[in-house]
XYZ file of C-alpha atoms in Angstrom:
458
model
C 106.807 -3.143 69.724
C 103.765 -1.960 67.752
C 104.222 -0.459 64.292
C 101.509 1.028 62.100
C 101.371 0.713 58.310
C 98.934 1.514 55.544
C 99.026 -2.097 54.372
C 100.411 -5.449 55.474
C 101.185 -8.175 52.948
C 101.682 -11.715 54.258
C 103.773 -13.722 51.828
C 106.261 -12.809 49.110
C 105.050 -15.072 46.326
C 103.847 -13.962 42.921
C 101.160 -11.479 43.981
C 102.583 -9.955 47.176
C 105.743 -8.231 45.900
C 103.967 -6.757 42.873
C 101.218 -5.381 45.111
C 103.870 -3.913 47.397
C 105.330 -2.157 44.380
C 102.005 -0.590 43.409
C 101.074 0.449 46.936
C 104.441 1.977 47.775
C 104.489 3.838 44.458
C 101.178 5.352 45.535
C 102.879 6.655 48.680
C 101.638 4.035 51.113
C 103.753 2.547 53.879
C 103.806 -1.211 53.412
C 104.998 -4.117 55.542
C 105.654 -7.401 53.760
C 106.256 -10.582 55.747
C 108.002 -13.719 54.496
C 108.721 -16.676 56.754
C 110.705 -18.851 54.374
C 111.743 -18.262 50.754
C 111.146 -15.105 48.729
C 109.425 -15.722 45.422
C 107.006 -18.391 46.609
C 106.233 -21.654 44.858
C 106.918 -20.489 41.302
C 110.462 -19.376 41.994
C 111.510 -22.014 44.502
C 109.703 -25.287 43.831
C 107.448 -24.668 40.836
C 107.719 -23.012 37.442
C 111.311 -21.780 37.456
C 113.147 -24.944 38.521
C 110.802 -27.501 36.970
C 110.812 -25.875 33.541
C 114.597 -25.689 33.780
C 114.642 -29.450 34.370
C 112.149 -29.956 31.537
C 114.568 -28.115 29.236
C 117.457 -30.375 30.277
C 115.284 -33.448 29.757
C 114.257 -32.196 26.316
C 117.924 -31.726 25.388
C 118.605 -35.343 26.383
C 115.607 -36.560 24.406
C 116.654 -34.594 21.325
C 120.216 -35.867 21.602
C 118.957 -39.451 21.551
C 116.928 -38.608 18.424
C 119.734 -36.696 16.737
C 120.139 -39.273 13.953
C 116.556 -38.493 12.855
C 117.842 -35.035 11.936
C 121.046 -36.242 10.311
C 123.137 -35.332 13.331
C 125.310 -38.248 14.377
C 126.370 -38.690 17.995
C 128.756 -41.625 18.098
C 128.624 -42.375 21.816
C 125.688 -42.851 24.192
C 124.661 -39.621 25.852
C 125.323 -39.278 29.567
C 123.297 -37.396 32.191
C 125.261 -35.438 34.793
C 122.452 -35.007 37.305
C 124.588 -32.847 39.579
C 125.013 -30.328 36.740
C 121.331 -30.557 35.861
C 120.440 -29.743 39.454
C 123.077 -26.985 39.668
C 121.558 -25.305 36.627
C 118.107 -25.371 38.209
C 119.524 -24.142 41.519
C 121.078 -21.133 39.797
C 117.779 -20.230 38.185
C 116.123 -20.450 41.609
C 118.743 -18.371 43.391
C 118.872 -15.679 40.716
C 115.095 -15.273 40.813
C 114.822 -15.485 44.598
C 117.571 -12.943 45.227
C 116.014 -10.663 42.615
C 112.655 -10.648 44.414
C 114.224 -10.212 47.843
C 116.567 -7.441 46.702
C 113.714 -5.600 45.039
C 111.630 -5.659 48.216
C 114.444 -4.769 50.621
C 115.410 -1.781 48.491
C 111.851 -0.655 47.801
C 111.066 2.813 49.131
C 108.264 2.831 51.740
C 108.484 -0.963 52.117
C 109.617 -2.718 55.309
C 110.470 -6.417 55.087
C 109.859 -8.671 58.080
C 111.353 -12.161 58.260
C 109.229 -14.553 60.257
C 105.909 -16.291 60.734
C 102.898 -13.977 60.631
C 99.877 -14.685 62.809
C 96.712 -12.622 63.158
C 95.826 -11.268 66.580
C 92.801 -9.337 65.338
C 91.258 -8.194 62.071
C 93.848 -5.453 61.636
C 96.763 -6.726 63.739
C 99.464 -9.229 62.851
C 102.319 -10.465 65.052
C 105.744 -11.378 63.667
C 108.021 -12.473 66.482
C 108.296 -9.543 68.882
C 106.772 -7.093 66.406
C 103.083 -6.219 66.421
C 101.972 -4.731 63.098
C 98.713 -2.924 62.444
C 97.113 -1.743 59.207
C 93.626 -0.997 57.857
C 94.310 -3.331 54.918
C 95.894 -6.777 55.057
C 96.619 -8.977 52.042
C 97.212 -12.722 52.452
C 99.462 -14.374 49.852
C 100.696 -17.516 51.609
C 100.504 -20.079 48.786
C 100.210 -23.820 49.219
C 102.083 -27.064 49.757
C 101.804 -30.692 48.631
C 99.042 -32.883 49.999
C 100.306 -35.988 51.778
C 97.570 -38.557 51.121
C 96.268 -40.734 53.920
C 97.182 -43.960 52.129
C 97.967 -47.050 54.222
C 101.669 -47.204 55.079
C 102.563 -43.779 53.682
C 104.271 -42.792 56.946
C 106.277 -46.018 57.034
C 108.300 -45.326 53.882
C 110.482 -42.530 52.505
C 108.798 -40.416 49.860
C 109.433 -37.290 47.818
C 107.251 -34.320 46.965
C 107.888 -31.809 44.177
C 110.330 -29.884 46.384
C 112.261 -33.037 47.268
C 112.537 -33.996 43.605
C 114.381 -30.753 42.928
C 117.092 -31.697 45.421
C 117.980 -34.979 43.731
C 121.488 -35.072 42.272
C 121.037 -38.636 41.050
C 118.700 -40.429 38.672
C 116.393 -42.868 40.515
C 116.583 -46.462 39.354
C 112.785 -46.744 39.339
C 110.641 -43.729 40.138
C 107.035 -44.449 41.069
C 104.884 -41.342 40.640
C 101.660 -41.477 42.625
C 99.275 -39.082 40.907
C 98.578 -38.858 37.177
C 97.945 -35.149 36.828
C 99.965 -32.085 35.858
C 102.822 -32.065 38.381
C 103.227 -35.829 38.436
C 103.334 -36.198 34.655
C 105.932 -33.466 34.191
C 108.280 -35.175 36.646
C 107.499 -38.597 35.175
C 108.553 -37.614 31.677
C 111.601 -35.583 32.658
C 113.059 -38.354 34.837
C 112.289 -40.974 32.212
C 114.329 -38.861 29.816
C 117.095 -38.611 32.418
C 117.248 -42.427 32.354
C 114.992 -43.640 35.176
C 112.434 -46.373 34.846
C 109.141 -44.634 35.627
C 105.721 -45.884 36.656
C 102.756 -43.551 37.094
C 100.027 -44.748 39.479
C 96.685 -42.973 39.212
C 93.645 -43.707 41.357
C 91.214 -42.558 38.690
C 90.382 -44.327 35.420
C 92.491 -41.942 33.300
C 95.242 -39.339 33.435
C 94.538 -35.593 33.852
C 90.847 -36.211 34.407
C 89.823 -32.570 33.990
C 90.656 -32.827 30.276
C 88.470 -34.414 27.619
C 88.822 -38.182 27.401
C 90.514 -38.170 23.990
C 93.102 -35.630 25.151
C 93.791 -37.756 28.227
C 94.266 -40.819 26.047
C 96.622 -38.984 23.696
C 98.713 -37.876 26.677
C 98.866 -41.465 27.867
C 99.958 -42.642 24.427
C 102.703 -39.991 24.298
C 104.095 -41.027 27.678
C 103.812 -44.760 27.075
C 105.628 -44.358 23.759
C 108.628 -43.108 25.739
C 108.553 -46.178 27.971
C 106.631 -44.815 30.961
C 104.415 -47.401 32.644
C 100.894 -46.148 33.378
C 98.714 -47.818 36.018
C 95.234 -46.293 36.230
C 92.185 -47.305 38.296
C 94.432 -47.921 41.302
C 91.553 -47.884 43.769
C 93.575 -48.935 46.828
C 97.117 -47.551 46.949
C 99.340 -48.797 49.773
C 103.001 -48.496 50.772
C 105.413 -50.714 52.649
C 109.206 -50.926 52.973
C 111.057 -53.197 50.551
C 114.738 -54.167 50.315
C 114.935 -52.368 46.966
C 113.073 -49.259 48.145
C 109.303 -49.030 48.469
C 106.582 -51.500 47.535
C 103.575 -49.639 46.182
C 100.369 -51.646 46.211
C 98.068 -50.886 43.296
C 94.641 -52.492 43.227
C 94.235 -52.041 39.492
C 91.974 -53.875 37.100
C 94.970 -55.326 35.291
C 98.713 -55.768 35.764
C 100.776 -56.821 38.762
C 99.286 -55.894 42.161
C 102.546 -54.349 43.391
C 105.202 -52.028 41.956
C 108.666 -51.857 43.524
C 110.234 -48.426 43.289
C 113.601 -47.147 44.397
C 111.919 -43.769 44.935
C 108.333 -42.591 45.300
C 106.969 -39.176 44.336
C 103.654 -38.136 45.885
C 101.867 -35.792 43.473
C 98.199 -36.025 44.388
C 97.397 -32.353 44.849
C 98.127 -29.301 46.949
C 96.648 -27.630 50.015
C 96.710 -23.971 51.150
C 99.083 -22.705 53.844
C 96.243 -21.300 55.929
C 96.168 -23.560 58.968
C 98.685 -21.680 61.124
C 97.887 -18.005 60.512
C 95.410 -17.451 63.337
C 92.697 -16.623 60.819
C 89.991 -17.325 63.402
C 91.249 -14.425 65.519
C 90.684 -12.106 62.572
C 87.298 -13.589 61.701
C 88.543 -14.784 58.303
C 86.713 -17.941 57.206
C 87.968 -20.892 55.179
C 86.130 -23.634 53.322
C 86.267 -27.357 54.046
C 89.584 -27.686 52.222
C 91.199 -24.774 54.017
C 90.947 -22.193 51.224
C 90.203 -18.640 52.337
C 86.717 -17.638 51.276
C 86.691 -14.526 49.090
C 84.176 -12.683 46.951
C 84.519 -11.678 43.314
C 86.910 -8.865 44.246
C 89.079 -11.218 46.369
C 87.882 -9.626 49.610
C 87.224 -11.845 52.625
C 84.203 -11.415 54.878
C 86.382 -9.165 57.093
C 86.512 -5.566 55.803
C 90.008 -4.660 54.647
C 91.338 -8.244 54.469
C 92.007 -9.832 51.065
C 93.454 -13.151 49.890
C 95.536 -13.641 46.743
C 97.014 -16.608 44.936
C 96.820 -20.310 45.725
C 95.418 -19.820 49.223
C 92.049 -18.491 47.987
C 91.075 -21.468 45.827
C 90.292 -19.246 42.840
C 93.283 -20.365 40.793
C 96.297 -22.618 41.181
C 98.779 -20.989 38.843
C 101.419 -18.287 38.903
C 99.535 -16.306 36.276
C 96.253 -16.416 38.214
C 98.056 -15.271 41.370
C 99.526 -12.353 39.454
C 96.100 -11.572 38.032
C 94.753 -11.534 41.589
C 97.234 -8.744 42.316
C 96.147 -6.896 39.177
C 92.462 -7.111 40.161
C 93.066 -5.868 43.701
C 95.428 -3.076 42.643
C 93.105 -1.884 39.884
C 90.095 -1.821 42.201
C 91.804 -0.152 45.167
C 94.109 2.270 43.358
C 92.510 2.900 39.977
C 88.824 2.881 40.862
C 88.169 -0.067 38.571
C 85.542 -2.736 39.092
C 87.442 -5.821 38.042
C 86.183 -9.282 39.033
C 87.688 -12.753 39.278
C 84.689 -14.165 37.413
C 85.754 -12.186 34.326
C 88.966 -14.186 34.128
C 89.135 -16.704 31.282
C 90.897 -19.819 32.565
C 94.027 -20.752 30.681
C 96.924 -23.023 31.572
C 99.421 -25.527 30.209
C 100.711 -29.001 30.928
C 104.451 -28.848 30.306
C 105.132 -32.343 29.133
C 106.646 -32.664 25.663
C 104.759 -31.964 23.531
C 102.937 -29.512 25.795
C 99.207 -29.045 26.187
C 97.912 -25.492 25.947
C 94.372 -25.056 27.255
C 91.886 -22.232 27.481
C 88.219 -22.048 28.431
C 85.874 -25.023 28.268
C 86.490 -28.613 27.301
C 84.112 -30.265 24.834
C 82.451 -32.058 27.745
C 81.873 -28.786 29.585
C 80.619 -27.004 26.476
C 78.126 -29.754 25.660
C 76.829 -29.651 29.232
C 75.678 -26.042 28.653
C 73.210 -27.202 26.000
C 74.545 -24.760 23.418
C 74.820 -25.496 19.728
C 78.509 -26.012 19.075
C 80.961 -25.883 16.233
C 84.209 -27.788 16.674
C 87.344 -27.648 14.550
C 90.085 -30.267 14.903
C 93.358 -31.139 13.216
C 96.017 -33.710 14.073
C 99.494 -32.270 14.542
C 100.790 -34.599 11.816
C 98.930 -32.290 9.404
C 100.591 -29.131 10.767
C 103.531 -28.087 8.608
C 105.638 -26.680 11.422
C 105.250 -29.886 13.432
C 106.301 -31.980 10.438
C 109.353 -29.795 9.835
C 110.395 -30.153 13.469
C 109.791 -33.886 13.463
C 107.363 -33.488 16.369
C 103.964 -34.564 15.091
C 102.265 -36.024 18.160
C 98.993 -34.541 19.409
C 96.076 -32.563 18.009
C 94.503 -29.096 17.899
C 90.886 -28.299 18.774
C 88.738 -25.157 18.964
C 85.163 -25.032 20.336
C 82.762 -22.275 19.275
C 79.223 -21.276 20.225
C 77.395 -21.631 16.897
C 74.897 -18.875 17.659
C 77.039 -16.167 19.298
C 80.188 -17.012 17.269
C 82.257 -16.702 20.456
C 85.091 -19.106 21.108
C 84.300 -21.174 24.195
C 87.538 -23.092 24.552
C 90.492 -24.726 22.888
C 93.153 -27.370 23.375
C 96.464 -27.548 21.556
C 98.360 -30.697 22.460
C 101.465 -30.511 20.346
C 104.726 -28.754 19.718
C 104.478 -25.083 20.768
C 100.954 -25.671 22.054
C 101.740 -23.706 25.220
C 102.565 -20.653 23.089
C 100.099 -21.039 20.227
C 97.162 -21.155 22.656
C 97.622 -17.439 23.339
C 96.237 -16.511 19.940
C 92.932 -18.017 21.016
C 93.159 -16.727 24.588
C 93.700 -13.188 23.314
C 90.678 -13.243 20.991
C 88.551 -14.598 23.843
C 89.745 -11.853 26.177
C 88.933 -9.288 23.516
C 85.391 -10.670 23.315
C 85.616 -10.858 19.526
C 83.854 -13.340 17.265
C 85.872 -16.239 15.960
C 85.441 -14.797 12.464
C 87.904 -12.039 13.395
C 90.663 -14.650 13.439
C 89.737 -15.929 10.012
C 90.863 -12.626 8.488
C 94.266 -12.844 10.136
C 97.421 -13.272 8.072
C 99.590 -15.414 10.343
C 103.318 -15.927 10.100
C 104.446 -19.007 8.161
C 105.646 -21.552 9.131
C 104.208 -21.664 12.639
C 101.788 -23.752 14.646
C 99.616 -20.666 15.206
C 98.966 -20.244 11.474
C 96.680 -23.296 11.588
C 94.212 -21.627 13.965
C 92.408 -19.583 11.259
C 92.256 -22.698 9.063
C 90.926 -24.689 11.984
C 88.149 -22.170 12.486
C 87.237 -22.397 8.804
C 86.913 -26.185 8.958
C 84.523 -26.382 11.909
C 81.646 -28.822 11.992
C 78.559 -29.060 14.230
C 79.228 -31.100 17.364
């Protein structure tokens, strides 16, 4: 059966449903196809459940520190992992059902359950249904990379989705991958009571950050008892009576770590390999990401790619911004571009890292004259009052244009405070505009104007 629509959306992640809402409100007939779980990565295996677990882990950590605040707990705290998981599951189900219900009840929107495959540039098959439309939007997300390490297929392992199904605390969790996803799980399960070892192939954690920020993150995690093994040039796996033996060819330490459980967190890949993109003429790069221009259009007229599958961002907020760019250009006559987007993100360990724009390393590489302001969190009143003084704040400014180039806030509320800097950057204002601000006291954000007043040449 062939059915014609004004637009077809493949995938119901962060961008797809919102685009369906805009298009249908404009009177267009829209088909949206989802083959697995409504809501995509964020709702099902990413932001929603992991930040719920982070909150439970923070509660456990705070309970253990309660005496520091004069709150006495006279018995050791206990983790009920089944309840922890049930809480995360509820958050998932509430969000997933909300997205699905919205789409199924949306006027002018037809939901198709199944695997979409292109048959031509404007034709997509879903089971027995053949759908056609002059515009097709791909929003298929990504999945964990399974590294080609020796022995990886000979042992049981977990990915981020498998971790969310655990209703027990591993005896010894070995996290392979020292970046954002791996570190969040490492800290939360350490706080749940597991012994945790992080194995990273590179010389330091979260290598895209400046070296000093990476080292501070390592210090924070090691202070909680997490073992960090970097420079693991040759990582191998083999079965062991107590679980899995992970070989780590590091410059120091034992050559093997025995874990009861292993989490693979070495990156993600796009879900583009089984869509029949070649039949539509849609091209991908060497890593499988759909190639798009600055408006998120592919080389095929009328076909666009949004979210993780286009390689232009790996976050929920960048996927949503992809929708905003496409909708504004197609429906509002705007000329928005991906290259105008200022990169911002967070690492949700505790304390969190809020990041925007360039690192110091990146800024210096441009050859610009720089001003840099820094302050340790131990000198931030709000951090002292909360008893959470680990980390530092940093802002980087172009000395000649007075524009903020980037910032890092590793510390309590850093994931929220970073928005004050992100907003001024998006507004295109000089950093001096922030110096006139009268911030709320006591907050972490109130230190940003002071930070900008204390800058020194880099």
